[in-house]
mmCIF file of C-alpha atoms and ligand atoms in Angstrom:
data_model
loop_
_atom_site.group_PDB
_atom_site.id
_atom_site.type_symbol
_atom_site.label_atom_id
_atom_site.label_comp_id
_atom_site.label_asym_id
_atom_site.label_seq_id
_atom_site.Cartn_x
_atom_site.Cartn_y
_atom_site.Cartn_z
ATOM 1 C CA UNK W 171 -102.799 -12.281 -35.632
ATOM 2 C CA UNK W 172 -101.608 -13.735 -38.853
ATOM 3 C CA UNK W 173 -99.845 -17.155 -39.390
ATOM 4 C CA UNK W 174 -96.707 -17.953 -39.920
ATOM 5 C CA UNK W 175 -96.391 -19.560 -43.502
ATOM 6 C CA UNK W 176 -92.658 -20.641 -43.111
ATOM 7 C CA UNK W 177 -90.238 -20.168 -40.131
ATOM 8 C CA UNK W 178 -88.410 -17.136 -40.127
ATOM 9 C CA UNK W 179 -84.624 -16.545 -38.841
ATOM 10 C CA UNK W 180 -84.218 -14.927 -35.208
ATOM 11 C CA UNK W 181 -82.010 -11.609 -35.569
ATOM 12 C CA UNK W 182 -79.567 -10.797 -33.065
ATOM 13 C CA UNK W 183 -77.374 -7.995 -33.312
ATOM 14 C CA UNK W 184 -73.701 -8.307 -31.113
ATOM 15 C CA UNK W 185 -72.421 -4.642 -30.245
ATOM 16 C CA UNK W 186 -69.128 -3.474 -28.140
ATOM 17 C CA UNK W 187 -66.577 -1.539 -28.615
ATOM 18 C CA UNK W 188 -63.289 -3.180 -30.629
ATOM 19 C CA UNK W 189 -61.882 -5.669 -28.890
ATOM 20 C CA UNK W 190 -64.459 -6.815 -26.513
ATOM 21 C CA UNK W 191 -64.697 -10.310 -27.624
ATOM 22 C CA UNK W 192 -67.261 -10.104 -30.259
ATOM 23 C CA UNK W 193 -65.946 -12.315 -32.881
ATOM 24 C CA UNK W 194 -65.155 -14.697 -30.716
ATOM 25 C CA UNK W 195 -68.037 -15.402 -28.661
ATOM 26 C CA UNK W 196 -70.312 -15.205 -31.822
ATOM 27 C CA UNK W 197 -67.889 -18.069 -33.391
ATOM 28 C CA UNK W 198 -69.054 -19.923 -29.680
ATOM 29 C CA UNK W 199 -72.418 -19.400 -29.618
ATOM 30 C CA UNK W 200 -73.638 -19.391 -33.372
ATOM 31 C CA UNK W 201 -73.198 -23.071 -33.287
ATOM 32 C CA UNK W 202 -75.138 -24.033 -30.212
ATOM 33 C CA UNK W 203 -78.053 -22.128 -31.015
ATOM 34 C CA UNK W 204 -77.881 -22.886 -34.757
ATOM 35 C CA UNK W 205 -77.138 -19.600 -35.901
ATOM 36 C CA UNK W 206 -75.300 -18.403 -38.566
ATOM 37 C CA UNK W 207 -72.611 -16.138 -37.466
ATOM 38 C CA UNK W 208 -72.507 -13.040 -40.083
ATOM 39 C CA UNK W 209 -69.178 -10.717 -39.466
ATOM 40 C CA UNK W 210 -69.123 -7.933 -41.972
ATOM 41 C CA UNK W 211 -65.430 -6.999 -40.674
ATOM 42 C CA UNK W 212 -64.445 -10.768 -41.501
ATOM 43 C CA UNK W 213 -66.169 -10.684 -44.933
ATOM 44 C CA UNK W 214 -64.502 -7.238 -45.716
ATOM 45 C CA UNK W 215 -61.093 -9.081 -44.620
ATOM 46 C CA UNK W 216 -61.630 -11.826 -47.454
ATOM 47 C CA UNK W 217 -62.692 -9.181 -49.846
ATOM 48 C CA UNK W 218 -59.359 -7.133 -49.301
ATOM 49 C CA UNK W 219 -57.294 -10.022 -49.857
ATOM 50 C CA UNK W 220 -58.328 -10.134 -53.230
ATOM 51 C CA UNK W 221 -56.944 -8.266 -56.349
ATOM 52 C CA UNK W 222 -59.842 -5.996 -57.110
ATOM 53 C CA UNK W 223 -59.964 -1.874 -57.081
ATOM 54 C CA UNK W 224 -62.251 -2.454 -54.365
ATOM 55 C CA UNK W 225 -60.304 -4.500 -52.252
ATOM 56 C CA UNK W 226 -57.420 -1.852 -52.484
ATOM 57 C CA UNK W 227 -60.096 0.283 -51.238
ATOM 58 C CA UNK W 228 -61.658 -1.487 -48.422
ATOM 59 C CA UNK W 229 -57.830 -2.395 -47.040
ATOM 60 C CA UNK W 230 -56.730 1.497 -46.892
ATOM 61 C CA UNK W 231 -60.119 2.469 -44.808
ATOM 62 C CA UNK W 232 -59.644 -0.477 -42.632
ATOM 63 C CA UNK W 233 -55.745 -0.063 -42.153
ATOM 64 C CA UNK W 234 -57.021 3.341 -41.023
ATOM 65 C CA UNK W 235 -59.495 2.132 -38.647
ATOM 66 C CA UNK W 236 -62.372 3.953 -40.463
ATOM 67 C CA UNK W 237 -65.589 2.583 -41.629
ATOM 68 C CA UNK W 238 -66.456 1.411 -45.357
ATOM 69 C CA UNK W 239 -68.946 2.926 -47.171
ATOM 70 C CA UNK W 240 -72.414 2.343 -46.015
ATOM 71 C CA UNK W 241 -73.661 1.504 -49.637
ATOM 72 C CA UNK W 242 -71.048 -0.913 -50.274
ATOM 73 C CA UNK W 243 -71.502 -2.420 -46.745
ATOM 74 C CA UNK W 244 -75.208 -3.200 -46.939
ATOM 75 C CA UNK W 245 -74.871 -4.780 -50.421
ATOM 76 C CA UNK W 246 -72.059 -7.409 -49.356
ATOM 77 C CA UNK W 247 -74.027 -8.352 -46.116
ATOM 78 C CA UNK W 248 -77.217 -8.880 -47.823
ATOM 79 C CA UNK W 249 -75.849 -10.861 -50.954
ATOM 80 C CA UNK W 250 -74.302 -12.826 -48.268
ATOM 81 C CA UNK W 251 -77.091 -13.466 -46.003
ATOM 82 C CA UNK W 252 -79.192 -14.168 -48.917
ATOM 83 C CA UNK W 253 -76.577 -16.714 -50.137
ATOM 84 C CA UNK W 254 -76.726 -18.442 -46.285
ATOM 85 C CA UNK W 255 -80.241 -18.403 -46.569
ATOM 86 C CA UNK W 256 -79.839 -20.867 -49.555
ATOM 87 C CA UNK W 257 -76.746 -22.691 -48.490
ATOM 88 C CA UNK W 258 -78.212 -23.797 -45.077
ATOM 89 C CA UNK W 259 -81.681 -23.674 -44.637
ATOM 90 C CA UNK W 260 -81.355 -25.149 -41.462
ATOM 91 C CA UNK W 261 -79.878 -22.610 -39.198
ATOM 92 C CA UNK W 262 -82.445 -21.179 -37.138
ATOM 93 C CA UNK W 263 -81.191 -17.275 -36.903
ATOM 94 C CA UNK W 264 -78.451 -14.884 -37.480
ATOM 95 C CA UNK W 265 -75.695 -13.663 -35.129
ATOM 96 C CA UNK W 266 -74.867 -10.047 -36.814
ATOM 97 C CA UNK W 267 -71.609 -9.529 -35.806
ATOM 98 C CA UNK W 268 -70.136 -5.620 -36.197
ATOM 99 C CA UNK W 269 -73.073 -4.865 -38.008
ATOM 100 C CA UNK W 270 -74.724 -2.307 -38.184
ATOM 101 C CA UNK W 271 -72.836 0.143 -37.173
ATOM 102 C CA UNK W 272 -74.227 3.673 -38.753
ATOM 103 C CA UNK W 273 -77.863 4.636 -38.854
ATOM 104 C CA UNK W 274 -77.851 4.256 -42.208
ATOM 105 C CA UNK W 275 -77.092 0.820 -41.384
ATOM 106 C CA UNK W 276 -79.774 0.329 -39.222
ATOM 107 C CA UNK W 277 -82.285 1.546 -41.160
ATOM 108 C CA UNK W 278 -81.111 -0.463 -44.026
ATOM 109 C CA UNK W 279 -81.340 -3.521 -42.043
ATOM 110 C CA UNK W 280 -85.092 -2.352 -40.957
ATOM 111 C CA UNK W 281 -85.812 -2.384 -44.513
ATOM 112 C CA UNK W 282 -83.865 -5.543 -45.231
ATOM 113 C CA UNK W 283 -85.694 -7.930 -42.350
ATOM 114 C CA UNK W 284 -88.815 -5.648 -43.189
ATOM 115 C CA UNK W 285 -88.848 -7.246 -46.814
ATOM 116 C CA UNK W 286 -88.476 -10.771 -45.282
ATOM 117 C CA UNK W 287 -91.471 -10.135 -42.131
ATOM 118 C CA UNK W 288 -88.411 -10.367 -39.933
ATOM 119 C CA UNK W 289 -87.148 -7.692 -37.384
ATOM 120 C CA UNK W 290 -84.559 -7.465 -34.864
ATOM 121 C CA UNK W 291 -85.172 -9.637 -31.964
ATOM 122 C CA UNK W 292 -82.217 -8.890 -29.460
ATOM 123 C CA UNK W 293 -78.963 -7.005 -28.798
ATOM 124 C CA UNK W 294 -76.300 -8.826 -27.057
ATOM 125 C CA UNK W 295 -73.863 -5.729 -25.574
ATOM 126 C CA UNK W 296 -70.398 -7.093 -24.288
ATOM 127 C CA UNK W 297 -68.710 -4.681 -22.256
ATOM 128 C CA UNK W 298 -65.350 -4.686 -21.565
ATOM 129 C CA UNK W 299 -63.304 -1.599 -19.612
ATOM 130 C CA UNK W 300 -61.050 0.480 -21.785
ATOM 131 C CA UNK W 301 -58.139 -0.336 -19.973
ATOM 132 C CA UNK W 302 -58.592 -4.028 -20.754
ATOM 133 C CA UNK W 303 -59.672 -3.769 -24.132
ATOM 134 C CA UNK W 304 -55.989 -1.738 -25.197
ATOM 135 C CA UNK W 305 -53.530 -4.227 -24.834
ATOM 136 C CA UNK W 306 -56.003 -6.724 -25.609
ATOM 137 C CA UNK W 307 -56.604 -5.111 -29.146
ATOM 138 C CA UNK W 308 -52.244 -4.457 -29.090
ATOM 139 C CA UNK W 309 -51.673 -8.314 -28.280
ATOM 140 C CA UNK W 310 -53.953 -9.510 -31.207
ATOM 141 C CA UNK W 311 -51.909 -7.858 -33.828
ATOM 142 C CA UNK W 312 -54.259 -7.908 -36.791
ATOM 143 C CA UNK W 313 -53.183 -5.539 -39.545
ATOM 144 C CA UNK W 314 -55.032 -2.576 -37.978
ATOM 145 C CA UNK W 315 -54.687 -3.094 -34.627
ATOM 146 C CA UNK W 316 -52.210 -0.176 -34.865
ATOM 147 C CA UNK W 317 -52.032 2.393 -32.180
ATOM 148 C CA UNK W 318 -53.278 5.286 -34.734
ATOM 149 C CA UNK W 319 -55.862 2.728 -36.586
ATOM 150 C CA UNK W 320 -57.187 1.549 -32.859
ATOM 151 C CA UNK W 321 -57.674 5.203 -31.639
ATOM 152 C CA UNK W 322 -60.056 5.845 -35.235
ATOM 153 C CA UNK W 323 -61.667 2.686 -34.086
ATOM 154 C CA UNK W 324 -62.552 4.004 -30.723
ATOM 155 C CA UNK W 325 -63.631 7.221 -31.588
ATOM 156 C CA UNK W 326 -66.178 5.943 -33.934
ATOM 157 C CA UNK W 327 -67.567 3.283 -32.019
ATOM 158 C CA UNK W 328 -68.403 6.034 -29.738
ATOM 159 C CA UNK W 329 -69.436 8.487 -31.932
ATOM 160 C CA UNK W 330 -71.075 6.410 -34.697
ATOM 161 C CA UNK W 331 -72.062 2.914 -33.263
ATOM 162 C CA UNK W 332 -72.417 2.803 -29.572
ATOM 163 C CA UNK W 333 -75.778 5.252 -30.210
ATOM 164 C CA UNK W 334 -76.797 3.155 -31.774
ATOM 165 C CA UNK W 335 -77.948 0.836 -28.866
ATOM 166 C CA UNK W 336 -80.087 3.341 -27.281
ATOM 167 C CA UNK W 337 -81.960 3.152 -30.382
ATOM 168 C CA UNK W 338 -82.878 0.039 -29.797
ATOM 169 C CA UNK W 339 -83.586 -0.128 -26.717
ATOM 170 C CA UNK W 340 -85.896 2.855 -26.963
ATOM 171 C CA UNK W 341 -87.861 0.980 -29.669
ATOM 172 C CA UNK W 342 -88.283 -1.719 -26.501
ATOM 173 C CA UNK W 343 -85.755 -4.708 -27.778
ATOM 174 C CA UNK W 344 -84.032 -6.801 -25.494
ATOM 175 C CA UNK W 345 -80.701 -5.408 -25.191
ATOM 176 C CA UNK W 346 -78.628 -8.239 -23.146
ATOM 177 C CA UNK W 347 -75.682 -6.940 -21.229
ATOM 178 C CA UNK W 348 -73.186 -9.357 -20.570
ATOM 179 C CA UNK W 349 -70.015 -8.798 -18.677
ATOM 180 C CA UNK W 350 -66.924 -9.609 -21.503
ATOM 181 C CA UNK W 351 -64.467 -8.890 -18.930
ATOM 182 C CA UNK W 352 -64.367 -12.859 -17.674
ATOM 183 C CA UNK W 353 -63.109 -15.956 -18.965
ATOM 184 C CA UNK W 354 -64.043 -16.712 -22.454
ATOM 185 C CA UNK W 355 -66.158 -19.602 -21.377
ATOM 186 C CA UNK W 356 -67.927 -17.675 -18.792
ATOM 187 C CA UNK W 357 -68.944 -14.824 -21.278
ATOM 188 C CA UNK W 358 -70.396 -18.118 -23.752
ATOM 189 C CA UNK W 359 -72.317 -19.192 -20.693
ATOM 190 C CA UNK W 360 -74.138 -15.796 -20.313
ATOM 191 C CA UNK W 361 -74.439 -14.940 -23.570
ATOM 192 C CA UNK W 362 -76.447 -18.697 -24.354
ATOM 193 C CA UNK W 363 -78.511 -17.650 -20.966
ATOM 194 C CA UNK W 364 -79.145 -14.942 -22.704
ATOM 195 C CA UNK W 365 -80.208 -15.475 -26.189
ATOM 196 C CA UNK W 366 -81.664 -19.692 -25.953
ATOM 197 C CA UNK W 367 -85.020 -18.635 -25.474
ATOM 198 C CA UNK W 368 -85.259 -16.989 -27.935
ATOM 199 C CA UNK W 369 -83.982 -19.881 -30.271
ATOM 200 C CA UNK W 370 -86.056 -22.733 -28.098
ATOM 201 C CA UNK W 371 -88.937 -24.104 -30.291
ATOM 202 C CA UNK W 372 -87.730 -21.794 -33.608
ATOM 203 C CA UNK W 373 -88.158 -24.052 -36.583
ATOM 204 C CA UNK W 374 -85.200 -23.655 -39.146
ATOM 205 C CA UNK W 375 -86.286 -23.015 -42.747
ATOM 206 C CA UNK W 376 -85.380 -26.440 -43.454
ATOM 207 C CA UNK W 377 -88.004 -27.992 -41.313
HETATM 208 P P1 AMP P 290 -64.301 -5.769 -37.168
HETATM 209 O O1 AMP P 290 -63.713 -7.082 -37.559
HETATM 210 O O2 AMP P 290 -65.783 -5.840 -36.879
HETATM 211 O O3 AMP P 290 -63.522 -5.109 -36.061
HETATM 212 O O4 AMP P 290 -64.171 -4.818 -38.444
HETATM 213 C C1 AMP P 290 -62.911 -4.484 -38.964
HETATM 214 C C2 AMP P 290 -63.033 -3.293 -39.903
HETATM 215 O O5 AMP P 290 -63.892 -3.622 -41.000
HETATM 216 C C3 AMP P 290 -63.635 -2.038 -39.295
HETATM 217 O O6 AMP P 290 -62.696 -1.269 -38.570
HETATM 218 C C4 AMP P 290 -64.133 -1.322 -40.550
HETATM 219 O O7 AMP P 290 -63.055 -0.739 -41.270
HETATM 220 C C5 AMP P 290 -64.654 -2.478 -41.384
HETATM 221 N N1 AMP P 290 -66.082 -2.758 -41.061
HETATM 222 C C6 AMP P 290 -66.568 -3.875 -40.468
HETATM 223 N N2 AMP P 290 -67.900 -3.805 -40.331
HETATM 224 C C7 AMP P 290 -68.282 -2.615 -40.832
HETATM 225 C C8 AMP P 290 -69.526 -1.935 -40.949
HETATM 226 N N3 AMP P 290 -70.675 -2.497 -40.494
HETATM 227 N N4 AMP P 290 -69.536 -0.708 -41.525
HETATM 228 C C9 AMP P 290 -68.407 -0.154 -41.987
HETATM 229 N N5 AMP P 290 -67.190 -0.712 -41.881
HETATM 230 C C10 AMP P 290 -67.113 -1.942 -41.310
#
């Protein structure tokens, strides 16, 4: 066994299909376990607000409810984590919200933690029935929460993302399923069940 030479961040990933509460409970939780709370859909938001060629291109795949590049997604989230890294040293993890959602993306984030001696420590999977998640999705009215753009969304979260889990879990990670059909609160409380052991006793890279 080798030492440790400095701490190193705790990885979770948060999967569900769109409109299951993701955002949300990562916003929740991220503070209480001292986590940063990394959403590549908010950070693509921000960039398409701006008055770039690219941002004219990430807000037509988004209104359209497909996904960005993979090459253009992997560089944003790891300039950014890299910048978090710097700006707080003394979160203890990362709460990968919507990411990753190809297996290009997944591999790249192998290679990423791989760099850094990290890995992926758990999957958090909040699942919500279809039937809820609809008028949930119709009732948040966010620029592509249109009928066509949420019907993209769907079919590649099925096709694409949700796969993806069974990746993971066949390389043996802790994939945490936690019921998002409940009171907001009650989701927090399982998902901090879930996921504060793994955080008990981590040392931030501050300490
Ligand atoms: P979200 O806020 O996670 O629902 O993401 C909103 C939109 O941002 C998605 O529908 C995609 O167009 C884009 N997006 C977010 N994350 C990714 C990703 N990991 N890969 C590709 N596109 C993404």
């Amino acid at each position: 066994m080798s030492e440790r030479i400095s701490p190193r961040d705790v990885n979770v990933l948060f999967f569900g299909p769109p409109g299951a509460g993701k955002g949300t409970q990562a916003d929740l939780v991220a503070p209480v376990l001292r986590a940063a709370h990394v959403s590549t859909g908010e950070l693509f938001r921000a960039i398409q607000r701006e008055e770039t060629p690219l941002a004219a291109q990430v807000r037509a795949i988004m209104e359209a409810g497909e996904y960005v590049p993979d090459g253009v997604t992997v560089a944003m989230l790891e300039a950014h984590v890299k910048m978090l890294n710097a700006a707080q040293p003394e979160l203890r993890g990362v709460i990968f919200d919507g990411f990753p959602r190809t297996p290009q993306q997944v591999a790249a984030l192998d290679t990423f933690l791989g760099s850094r001696a990290e890995h992926v420590d758990a999957v958090v999977y909040i699942g919500v029935p279809l039937e809820v998640l609809l008028p949930r999705l119709l009732a948040r009215g966010r620029a592509d929460d249109t009928p066509e753009a949420i019907t993209t969304r769907f079919v590649k979260y099925e096709n694409a993302t949700a796969p993806l889990l069974v990746e993971y879990e066949r390389r043996g990670i802790a994939v945490h399923r936690i019921d998002g059909n409940q009171a907001v609160e009650a989701v927090k409380a399982d998902v901090v069940a879930a996921l504060s052991p793994l955080f008990k006793g981590q040392a931030s890279r501050g300490t």
